[in-house]
Coordinates of C-alpha atoms in Angstrom, one line a residue:
X1 CA 62.5 132.1 27.4
X2 CA 65.4 129.9 26.4
X3 CA 68.8 130.3 24.8
X4 CA 70.3 128.0 22.2
X5 CA 71.8 124.7 23.5
X6 CA 75.6 125.0 23.8
X7 CA 77.9 122.0 23.4
X8 CA 80.3 121.2 26.2
X9 CA 83.7 122.9 25.8
X10 CA 87.0 121.0 25.7
X11 CA 88.0 122.7 29.0
X12 CA 84.8 121.6 30.7
X13 CA 85.2 118.1 29.3
X14 CA 88.7 118.0 30.9
X15 CA 87.4 119.2 34.2
X16 CA 84.5 116.7 34.1
X17 CA 87.0 113.9 33.5
X18 CA 89.3 114.8 36.3
X19 CA 86.5 115.5 38.7
X20 CA 84.9 112.1 38.0
X21 CA 88.2 110.4 38.5
X22 CA 88.4 112.0 42.0
X23 CA 84.9 111.1 42.9
X24 CA 85.3 107.5 41.6
X25 CA 82.1 107.4 39.6
X26 CA 83.3 105.5 36.5
X27 CA 83.5 106.4 32.9
X28 CA 81.2 108.9 31.0
X29 CA 78.5 107.6 28.7
X30 CA 78.1 110.7 26.6
X31 CA 78.7 114.4 26.3
X32 CA 75.9 117.0 26.8
X33 CA 74.6 120.4 25.9
X34 CA 73.7 123.3 28.3
X35 CA 70.8 125.6 27.6
X36 CA 70.1 128.8 29.5
X37 CA 66.4 129.0 30.5
X38 CA 64.1 131.3 32.5
X39 CA 61.4 129.8 34.7
X40 CA 58.4 132.0 35.5
X41 CA 57.1 132.1 39.1
X42 CA 53.5 132.8 40.1
X43 CA 54.3 136.3 41.3
X44 CA 55.8 137.3 37.9
X45 CA 59.5 137.0 38.5
X46 CA 61.8 134.6 36.6
X47 CA 64.3 132.2 37.9
X48 CA 67.5 131.7 35.9
X49 CA 68.4 128.1 35.2
X50 CA 70.5 125.8 33.0
X51 CA 69.0 122.8 31.3
X52 CA 71.5 119.9 30.8
X53 CA 70.7 117.5 28.0
X54 CA 72.8 114.4 27.4
X55 CA 73.9 113.8 23.8
X56 CA 72.8 110.2 23.4
X57 CA 72.7 107.9 20.3
X58 CA 69.6 107.9 18.2
X59 CA 66.5 106.3 19.8
X60 CA 68.2 106.1 23.3
X61 CA 66.3 108.0 25.9
X62 CA 67.8 109.9 28.8
X63 CA 68.2 108.0 32.1
X64 CA 65.9 110.4 33.9
X65 CA 65.5 114.0 34.9
X66 CA 67.1 115.6 38.0
X67 CA 65.9 118.9 39.5
X68 CA 68.4 121.0 41.5
X69 CA 67.7 124.3 43.3
X70 CA 70.9 126.2 44.3
X71 CA 71.6 129.5 46.0
X72 CA 75.4 129.3 45.4
X73 CA 75.5 130.0 41.7
X74 CA 75.8 127.7 38.6
X75 CA 79.5 128.0 38.0
X76 CA 81.9 125.2 37.0
X77 CA 82.7 123.8 40.5
X78 CA 79.2 123.6 41.9
X79 CA 77.5 122.6 38.6
X80 CA 80.0 119.7 38.2
X81 CA 79.0 117.8 41.3
X82 CA 75.3 118.7 41.1
X83 CA 74.5 118.5 37.4
X84 CA 77.3 117.9 34.9
X85 CA 78.6 114.6 36.4
X86 CA 75.0 113.3 35.9
X87 CA 74.5 114.7 32.4
X88 CA 77.7 113.0 31.3
X89 CA 76.1 109.7 32.4
X90 CA 72.8 110.1 30.6
X91 CA 70.6 112.2 32.9
X92 CA 68.8 115.4 32.1
X93 CA 69.2 118.1 34.8
X94 CA 67.5 121.4 35.5
X95 CA 69.9 123.5 37.6
X96 CA 68.0 126.5 39.0
X97 CA 69.3 129.5 40.9
X98 CA 67.3 130.3 44.0
X99 CA 65.2 133.4 44.0
X100 CA 67.3 136.5 44.4
X101 CA 70.6 134.8 43.6
X102 CA 72.8 134.6 40.4
X103 CA 70.5 136.2 38.0
X104 CA 67.2 135.0 39.4
X105 CA 64.6 137.7 40.1
X106 CA 63.1 138.6 43.4
X107 CA 64.8 139.0 46.8
X108 CA 66.8 136.3 48.6
X109 CA 65.1 135.6 51.9
X110 CA 66.5 132.3 53.1
X111 CA 63.8 129.6 53.4
X112 CA 60.8 131.7 52.9
X113 CA 60.0 131.1 49.2
X114 CA 61.4 127.6 48.4
X115 CA 58.1 125.8 49.1
X116 CA 56.1 127.8 46.5
X117 CA 59.0 128.3 44.0
X118 CA 59.8 124.6 43.9
X119 CA 56.2 123.8 43.0
X120 CA 56.3 126.4 40.2
X121 CA 59.5 124.9 38.8
X122 CA 57.8 121.5 38.7
X123 CA 54.8 123.0 36.9
X124 CA 57.1 124.6 34.4
X125 CA 59.0 121.4 33.8
X126 CA 55.7 119.5 33.0
X127 CA 55.1 121.9 30.2
X128 CA 58.4 121.3 28.4
X129 CA 58.6 119.0 25.4
X130 CA 61.6 117.2 26.9
X131 CA 59.8 116.4 30.2
X132 CA 59.9 112.6 30.7
X133 CA 56.9 112.4 33.1
X134 CA 58.9 112.0 36.3
X135 CA 61.9 113.4 38.1
X136 CA 64.2 113.1 41.1
X137 CA 65.6 115.9 43.3
X138 CA 69.2 116.3 44.4
X139 CA 71.6 118.5 46.2
X140 CA 73.4 119.1 49.5
X141 CA 73.0 121.6 52.4
X142 CA 70.8 124.5 51.3
X143 CA 70.0 122.5 48.2
X144 CA 68.8 119.8 50.4
X145 CA 66.7 122.2 52.4
X146 CA 65.0 123.2 49.1
X147 CA 64.1 119.5 48.5
X148 CA 62.4 119.3 51.9
X149 CA 60.5 122.5 51.0
X150 CA 59.2 120.8 47.9
X151 CA 58.3 117.6 49.8
X152 CA 56.1 119.7 52.1
X153 CA 53.6 119.0 49.3
X154 CA 55.1 116.1 47.4
X155 CA 54.4 116.1 43.6
X156 CA 53.2 112.8 42.4
X157 CA 55.8 112.8 39.6
X158 CA 58.7 113.3 42.1
X159 CA 59.9 109.7 42.4
X160 CA 63.2 109.9 44.4
X161 CA 65.4 112.3 46.4
X162 CA 69.1 112.5 47.2
X163 CA 69.6 114.8 50.2
X164 CA 73.2 115.0 51.6
X165 CA 73.8 117.2 54.7
X166 CA 70.4 118.9 54.2
X167 CA 68.4 120.4 57.0
X168 CA 64.6 120.6 57.0
X169 CA 64.3 123.0 59.9
X170 CA 66.2 126.4 59.8
X171 CA 64.8 127.5 63.2
X172 CA 66.3 124.5 65.0
X173 CA 69.6 125.0 63.5
X174 CA 69.8 128.7 64.6
X175 CA 68.3 128.4 68.1
X176 CA 67.6 124.8 69.3
X177 CA 70.3 124.9 71.9
X178 CA 69.0 128.1 73.4
X179 CA 72.0 130.0 72.1
X180 CA 72.4 131.5 68.6
X181 CA 74.6 129.6 66.2
X182 CA 77.1 132.2 64.9
X183 CA 77.8 130.3 61.7
X184 CA 74.6 132.0 60.5
X185 CA 76.6 135.2 60.5
X186 CA 79.5 133.9 58.3
X187 CA 77.0 132.2 56.0
X188 CA 75.0 135.4 55.7
X189 CA 78.1 137.3 55.0
X190 CA 78.8 135.1 52.0
X191 CA 75.2 135.1 50.8
X192 CA 74.7 138.8 51.0
X193 CA 77.7 139.8 48.8
X194 CA 77.0 140.8 45.2
X195 CA 77.2 137.9 42.8
X196 CA 79.7 139.9 40.6
X197 CA 81.8 141.2 43.5
X198 CA 85.4 141.9 42.5
X199 CA 88.4 140.9 44.6
X200 CA 89.7 137.8 43.1
X201 CA 89.4 134.1 43.7
X202 CA 90.7 134.1 47.3
X203 CA 88.5 137.0 48.2
X204 CA 85.4 135.0 47.2
X205 CA 86.7 131.8 48.9
X206 CA 87.0 133.7 52.2
X207 CA 83.3 133.7 52.5
X208 CA 82.7 130.0 51.8
X209 CA 81.7 127.7 54.7
X210 CA 84.5 125.4 55.5
X211 CA 87.3 127.9 54.9
X212 CA 87.3 129.8 58.2
X213 CA 91.1 130.5 58.0
X214 CA 90.3 132.9 55.1
X215 CA 87.4 134.7 56.8
X216 CA 87.7 138.5 57.0
X217 CA 89.2 139.7 60.2
X218 CA 86.5 142.3 60.3
X219 CA 83.8 139.7 60.5
X220 CA 85.6 137.9 63.3
X221 CA 85.8 141.2 65.3
X222 CA 82.1 141.8 64.6
X223 CA 81.2 138.4 66.1
X224 CA 83.3 139.1 69.1
X225 CA 81.7 142.5 69.8
X226 CA 79.1 143.3 72.4
X227 CA 76.2 143.9 72.1
X228 CA 76.2 141.2 69.5
X229 CA 73.4 142.6 67.4
X230 CA 74.8 146.1 67.4
X231 CA 78.3 144.8 66.4
X232 CA 76.9 142.7 63.6
X233 CA 74.8 145.6 62.4
X234 CA 77.8 147.8 62.1
X235 CA 79.6 145.2 60.0
X236 CA 76.7 144.2 57.7
X237 CA 74.9 147.6 57.3
X238 CA 71.9 146.9 55.1
X239 CA 73.2 143.5 53.9
X240 CA 71.6 140.3 55.1
X241 CA 68.4 141.6 56.7
X242 CA 67.4 138.0 57.4
X243 CA 70.2 137.6 59.9
X244 CA 68.7 140.2 62.2
X245 CA 65.4 138.6 61.9
X246 CA 67.1 135.4 63.1
X247 CA 68.5 137.2 66.0
X248 CA 65.2 138.7 66.9
X249 CA 63.3 135.4 67.0
X250 CA 64.9 132.9 69.5
X251 CA 61.6 131.1 70.0
X252 CA 61.6 128.3 67.3
X253 CA 57.8 128.2 67.5
X254 CA 57.4 131.8 66.6
X255 CA 55.4 132.3 63.4
X256 CA 58.4 133.9 61.7
X257 CA 59.9 130.4 61.4
X258 CA 56.8 128.7 60.1
X259 CA 57.7 128.8 56.4
X260 CA 61.3 127.8 57.3
X261 CA 60.4 124.6 59.0
X262 CA 59.4 121.4 57.2
X263 CA 58.7 118.7 59.7
X264 CA 55.5 118.0 57.8
X265 CA 57.6 116.8 54.9
X266 CA 58.8 113.9 57.1
X267 CA 55.2 112.9 57.5
X268 CA 54.2 113.3 53.8
X269 CA 57.2 112.1 51.8
X270 CA 56.7 108.6 50.5
X271 CA 59.4 108.1 47.9
X272 CA 62.9 106.5 48.0
X273 CA 65.2 108.9 49.8
X274 CA 69.0 108.7 50.2
X275 CA 70.3 110.7 53.2
X276 CA 74.0 111.4 53.6
X277 CA 75.7 113.0 56.6
X278 CA 78.9 113.0 58.6
X279 CA 79.6 112.6 62.3
X280 CA 81.1 116.2 62.2
X281 CA 78.4 117.7 59.9
X282 CA 76.6 120.8 60.9
X283 CA 73.2 119.1 60.4
X284 CA 73.9 115.6 61.7
X285 CA 71.1 115.7 64.3
X286 CA 68.5 116.7 61.7
X287 CA 69.6 114.1 59.1
X288 CA 69.4 111.3 61.7
X289 CA 66.0 112.5 62.8
X290 CA 64.9 112.5 59.2
X291 CA 66.0 108.9 58.8
X292 CA 64.4 107.7 62.0
X293 CA 61.0 109.4 61.3
X294 CA 60.9 108.2 57.7
X295 CA 62.1 104.7 58.6
X296 CA 59.4 104.5 61.4
X297 CA 56.8 105.3 58.8
X298 CA 58.0 102.5 56.5
X299 CA 59.4 104.9 53.8
X300 CA 62.1 103.5 51.6
X301 CA 65.0 105.5 53.1
X302 CA 68.7 104.9 53.3
X303 CA 71.2 106.6 55.6
X304 CA 75.0 107.0 55.1
X305 CA 77.1 108.6 57.8
X306 CA 80.8 109.0 57.3
X307 CA 83.7 110.5 59.3
X308 CA 83.0 113.7 57.5
X309 CA 82.5 117.4 58.0
X310 CA 79.7 119.4 56.3
X311 CA 81.7 120.0 53.1
X312 CA 83.0 116.4 52.9
X313 CA 79.5 115.0 53.4
X314 CA 78.1 117.0 50.6
X315 CA 78.7 114.2 48.1
X316 CA 82.5 114.3 47.7
X317 CA 82.9 110.9 49.2
X318 CA 79.5 109.3 48.4
X319 CA 79.0 109.9 44.7
X320 CA 79.3 106.2 43.6
X321 CA 76.5 105.4 46.1
X322 CA 74.4 108.3 44.8
X323 CA 74.9 107.0 41.2
X324 CA 73.7 103.6 42.2
X325 CA 70.7 105.0 44.0
X326 CA 69.6 107.0 41.0
X327 CA 70.3 104.1 38.6
X328 CA 67.6 102.0 40.5
X329 CA 65.1 104.6 41.6
X330 CA 65.2 107.1 38.7
X331 CA 66.7 105.3 35.7
X332 CA 65.1 102.0 36.6
X333 CA 68.2 100.3 35.2
X334 CA 70.3 99.3 38.1
X335 CA 70.3 97.8 41.6
X336 CA 70.8 99.6 44.8
X337 CA 71.5 96.9 47.4
X338 CA 72.8 98.8 50.3
X339 CA 71.6 98.3 53.9
X340 CA 69.1 100.8 55.4
X341 CA 71.9 102.4 57.5
X342 CA 75.6 102.4 56.7
X343 CA 77.8 104.2 59.3
X344 CA 81.5 104.7 59.7
X345 CA 82.8 103.5 63.2
X346 CA 85.5 105.9 64.2
X347 CA 88.3 104.3 66.3
X348 CA 88.0 101.0 64.4
X349 CA 88.0 103.0 61.2
X350 CA 85.5 100.7 59.4
X351 CA 82.1 100.9 57.8
X352 CA 79.2 99.0 59.4
X353 CA 76.0 98.0 57.6
X354 CA 72.9 98.0 59.8
X355 CA 69.1 97.4 59.3
X356 CA 68.3 100.5 61.4
X357 CA 69.9 103.3 63.4
X358 CA 70.7 103.2 66.2
X359 CA 71.2 99.5 66.7
X360 CA 70.4 97.8 70.0
X361 CA 72.7 98.8 72.9
X362 CA 73.3 98.4 76.6
X363 CA 73.9 101.5 78.7
X364 CA 76.9 101.5 81.0
X365 CA 77.6 104.3 83.5
X366 CA 81.0 105.9 84.1
X367 CA 81.1 108.1 87.2
X368 CA 82.9 111.4 87.5
X369 CA 85.7 111.1 90.1
X370 CA 87.7 113.5 92.2
X371 CA 91.0 114.8 90.7
X372 CA 89.6 114.6 87.2
X373 CA 89.0 110.9 86.9
X374 CA 86.1 108.9 85.4
X375 CA 85.4 105.2 85.7
X376 CA 83.0 102.5 86.8
X377 CA 83.8 102.8 90.5
X378 CA 81.5 104.9 92.6
X379 CA 83.2 107.8 94.2
X380 CA 83.0 108.1 98.0
X381 CA 80.3 110.2 99.7
X382 CA 83.1 112.5 100.8
X383 CA 84.4 113.3 97.3
X384 CA 84.7 117.1 96.9
X385 CA 82.9 119.0 94.2
X386 CA 84.7 120.2 91.0
X387 CA 84.2 123.7 89.7
X388 CA 85.4 126.2 87.1
X389 CA 84.6 129.8 86.1
X390 CA 83.4 130.8 82.7
X391 CA 84.3 134.4 81.7
X392 CA 82.1 135.8 78.9
X393 CA 85.0 138.2 78.0
X394 CA 87.4 135.4 77.6
X395 CA 85.2 132.5 76.4
X396 CA 86.2 128.9 76.0
X397 CA 87.2 128.5 72.3
X398 CA 85.5 126.3 69.7
X399 CA 87.9 123.6 68.5
X400 CA 86.7 121.0 66.0
X401 CA 83.3 119.3 66.2
X402 CA 80.2 120.2 64.2
X403 CA 81.1 123.6 63.1
X404 CA 80.3 124.6 59.5
X405 CA 83.9 125.9 59.2
X406 CA 86.9 124.7 61.0
X407 CA 85.2 121.6 62.4
X408 CA 85.9 117.9 62.2
X409 CA 88.0 115.5 64.2
X410 CA 90.8 117.5 65.8
X411 CA 93.4 117.4 68.5
X412 CA 91.5 118.9 71.4
X413 CA 94.1 118.1 74.1
X414 CA 94.4 121.8 75.0
X415 CA 91.1 121.7 76.8
X416 CA 92.6 119.6 79.6
X417 CA 95.0 122.4 80.4
X418 CA 92.4 125.3 80.6
X419 CA 91.3 126.6 83.9
X420 CA 87.7 127.3 82.5
X421 CA 87.3 123.6 81.6
X422 CA 86.8 120.4 83.6
X423 CA 88.3 117.3 81.9
X424 CA 87.6 113.9 83.4
X425 CA 89.8 111.1 82.0
X426 CA 89.6 107.3 82.6
X427 CA 92.3 104.8 83.0
X428 CA 93.5 103.0 79.8
X429 CA 90.9 100.6 78.4
X430 CA 91.7 96.9 79.2
X431 CA 89.4 95.7 76.4
X432 CA 87.7 97.2 73.4
X433 CA 84.5 99.2 74.0
X434 CA 82.3 100.0 71.1
X435 CA 79.5 102.6 71.4
X436 CA 76.7 103.2 69.0
X437 CA 73.9 105.7 69.6
X438 CA 73.4 108.6 71.9
X439 CA 75.6 109.0 74.9
X440 CA 74.2 111.2 77.7
X441 CA 75.3 112.8 81.0
X442 CA 73.6 113.1 84.3
X443 CA 75.2 116.1 86.1
X444 CA 74.4 117.4 89.6
X445 CA 75.2 120.9 88.5
X446 CA 74.9 124.4 89.9
X447 CA 75.8 127.7 88.4
X448 CA 76.1 131.1 90.1
X449 CA 74.5 133.2 88.7
X450 CA 71.9 130.8 87.3
X451 CA 72.2 132.3 83.8
X452 CA 74.7 130.0 82.2
X453 CA 75.4 127.5 79.4
X454 CA 77.0 124.1 79.3
X455 CA 79.1 122.5 76.6
X456 CA 79.9 118.8 77.1
X457 CA 82.2 116.8 74.8
X458 CA 83.2 113.1 74.7
X459 CA 86.7 112.5 73.4
X460 CA 89.2 109.7 73.2
X461 CA 92.8 110.0 74.5
X462 CA 95.0 107.8 72.4
X463 CA 98.1 105.8 73.4
X464 CA 100.3 108.9 72.6
X465 CA 98.3 110.9 75.2
X466 CA 96.6 113.0 72.4
X467 CA 92.9 113.7 72.7
X468 CA 90.5 113.7 69.8
X469 CA 86.8 114.6 69.8
X470 CA 84.0 112.1 69.2
X471 CA 80.7 113.9 70.0
X472 CA 79.2 116.8 72.0
X473 CA 76.3 118.8 73.1
X474 CA 75.6 122.5 73.8
X475 CA 72.8 123.9 76.0
X476 CA 71.7 127.2 77.3
X477 CA 70.4 126.3 80.8
X478 CA 67.0 127.3 82.1
X479 CA 67.8 129.8 84.9
X480 CA 64.6 128.6 86.8
X481 CA 65.7 125.0 86.8
X482 CA 65.8 123.0 90.0
X483 CA 69.5 122.7 90.8
X484 CA 68.8 120.0 93.4
X485 CA 67.9 117.7 90.6
X486 CA 70.4 116.2 88.1
X487 CA 70.7 117.7 84.7
X488 CA 70.4 115.3 81.8
X489 CA 72.0 116.2 78.5
X490 CA 72.0 114.0 75.4
X491 CA 75.1 114.2 73.2
X492 CA 74.9 113.9 69.5
X493 CA 74.7 110.3 68.3
X494 CA 78.0 108.6 67.3
X495 CA 79.6 105.3 66.4
X496 CA 83.0 104.8 68.0
X497 CA 85.3 102.0 69.3
X498 CA 87.6 102.7 72.2
X499 CA 90.6 100.4 71.6
X500 CA 92.6 98.8 74.3
X501 CA 95.0 101.3 75.7
X502 CA 92.9 104.4 74.8
X503 CA 91.1 106.4 77.5
X504 CA 87.7 108.0 77.7
X505 CA 87.6 111.8 78.3
X506 CA 84.6 113.9 79.2
X507 CA 85.1 117.7 78.8
X508 CA 82.8 120.2 80.4
X509 CA 82.8 124.0 79.9
X510 CA 80.5 127.0 80.0
X511 CA 80.9 128.0 76.4
X512 CA 82.0 127.1 72.9
X513 CA 82.8 130.3 71.1
X514 CA 82.5 131.4 68.3
X515 CA 80.3 128.5 67.4
X516 CA 77.6 129.7 69.8
X517 CA 76.8 133.2 71.1
X518 CA 78.3 133.3 74.6
X519 CA 76.3 133.3 77.8
X520 CA 76.6 136.8 79.4
X521 CA 75.6 135.6 82.9
X522 CA 72.7 138.0 83.3
X523 CA 68.9 138.0 82.8
X524 CA 69.3 140.3 79.8
X525 CA 69.1 139.1 76.2
X526 CA 72.5 137.8 75.1
X527 CA 72.0 139.2 71.6
X528 CA 71.2 142.8 72.7
X529 CA 73.2 143.3 75.9
X530 CA 76.8 144.1 76.7
X531 CA 76.6 143.5 80.4
X532 CA 78.6 140.4 81.5
X533 CA 79.0 138.4 84.7
X534 CA 81.5 135.5 85.1
X535 CA 79.7 132.3 86.0
X536 CA 80.9 129.7 88.5
X537 CA 79.9 126.1 87.6
X538 CA 80.0 123.5 90.3
X539 CA 79.6 119.7 89.8
X540 CA 78.8 117.4 92.7
X541 CA 80.8 114.2 92.5
X542 CA 80.1 112.4 95.8
X543 CA 78.2 109.1 95.5
X544 CA 78.2 108.9 91.7
X545 CA 75.5 111.6 91.2
X546 CA 77.3 112.9 88.1
X547 CA 77.9 110.3 85.4
X548 CA 78.4 109.6 81.7
X549 CA 76.2 106.9 80.2
X550 CA 77.5 105.2 77.1
X551 CA 75.4 103.1 74.7
X552 CA 77.5 100.0 74.4
X553 CA 76.8 98.2 71.1
X554 CA 75.1 94.8 71.6
X555 CA 77.1 91.8 70.4
X556 CA 76.1 90.8 66.9

């Protein structure tokens, strides 16, 4: 079923013009029409969609067809960056609401139906008179996940993909640290509210990722409550049943997650793919893994990583590059001549073009010192251990970093003054030091009791004595680990230059809340228990047994 094509309104044309100016994508080529359509699925339900058709001069064909699957509605804001900006430049677009959202039939169960539904959308497109014979896919975040679900079984007529900040593995995002990522609760809160919920613009904004300052106080209290599952259940009621399935399945290899993981797509995809991320994105690790696996297979893949958060990396700052990519690989009428990897080097505040990521590097070790120092000099054998206590009832707060909301590069100087944090700071740099790749730490670490987590962050202290975050890692520790052996933790990859006069800072804590569900310090399940025990963490310093290893970029 389909409605009549509707010409673009004056107000939408104005919004399109202003939005394109902000994105820097150049002038429009045409106007367009929008047609409401219904797309039948194999189980009998219909997905609601809008078909965008450019109004081109006679005998001029569209530049190509773009397929977008979206669970966040098809309203003005989100349709602009995912469909309308392309329609006004000559592309057709099919903008589909995910099953169970914004008029589409069925029940929304994140990640479980995208693989089959995307194939059904493709089958429907092939039957339409306007189908040009091939298409590209596009869209950030969950829209990117839907693309990976399609590429689980790549259609022959899918010839390119643009995937900004898009995960391929929902299980890893929720549980790969061993602790539950609590942004799954705020996202589930947004996704489980009725599409027509009243309350005004700000009320709806309060549930959008990236706007944590507007989140309901009730949700914040629910996340803080113990037991966690019981507290969330009281808040959600019968909403977001998937959230409680997430909580129930911490093992990422459990069969529950099978339909929500698409590592096989990285082995089967063989089309040009543009990946976009940010150093402070929620899914940076997954995007870099996608690039590395596809690049190793010889796939035509490009990576862009900016100084961006999740929302910023969704295309707001990379639309000109996306347009160039589609012009070559979909419209066959342009040239995309970027390097395989283009990354923003924080500290030097410049873009770097590279043939691969990470580039060659040379590891250098900085040793943790007594009295909170860190440097290239080995501490003496008599250096005393450093310790702190993590209290589950007063957890170390999440400040900046790769949070879905409230993240990014921030002033994190406050950590150095907390008693539940160890901060090791170097002397001022006497020459520039540029790192590219994956820093890691070797820590001779003990915890009492053994049930504990570690959060480690690399930061830079500037010449005004203000600290800003660069990269980090979180890990729920194995209580059966051999504490006589050093613990190795890899921080997320980064690209940063420490300028002369700045200082290296390593921050170590036992939690990062509310980004991650806190360690309770007991053998009981952190999701279902309310029993807590403070945990004493001790780091051995003597002889250089605890160290930070930095990947120093090789001279070009």
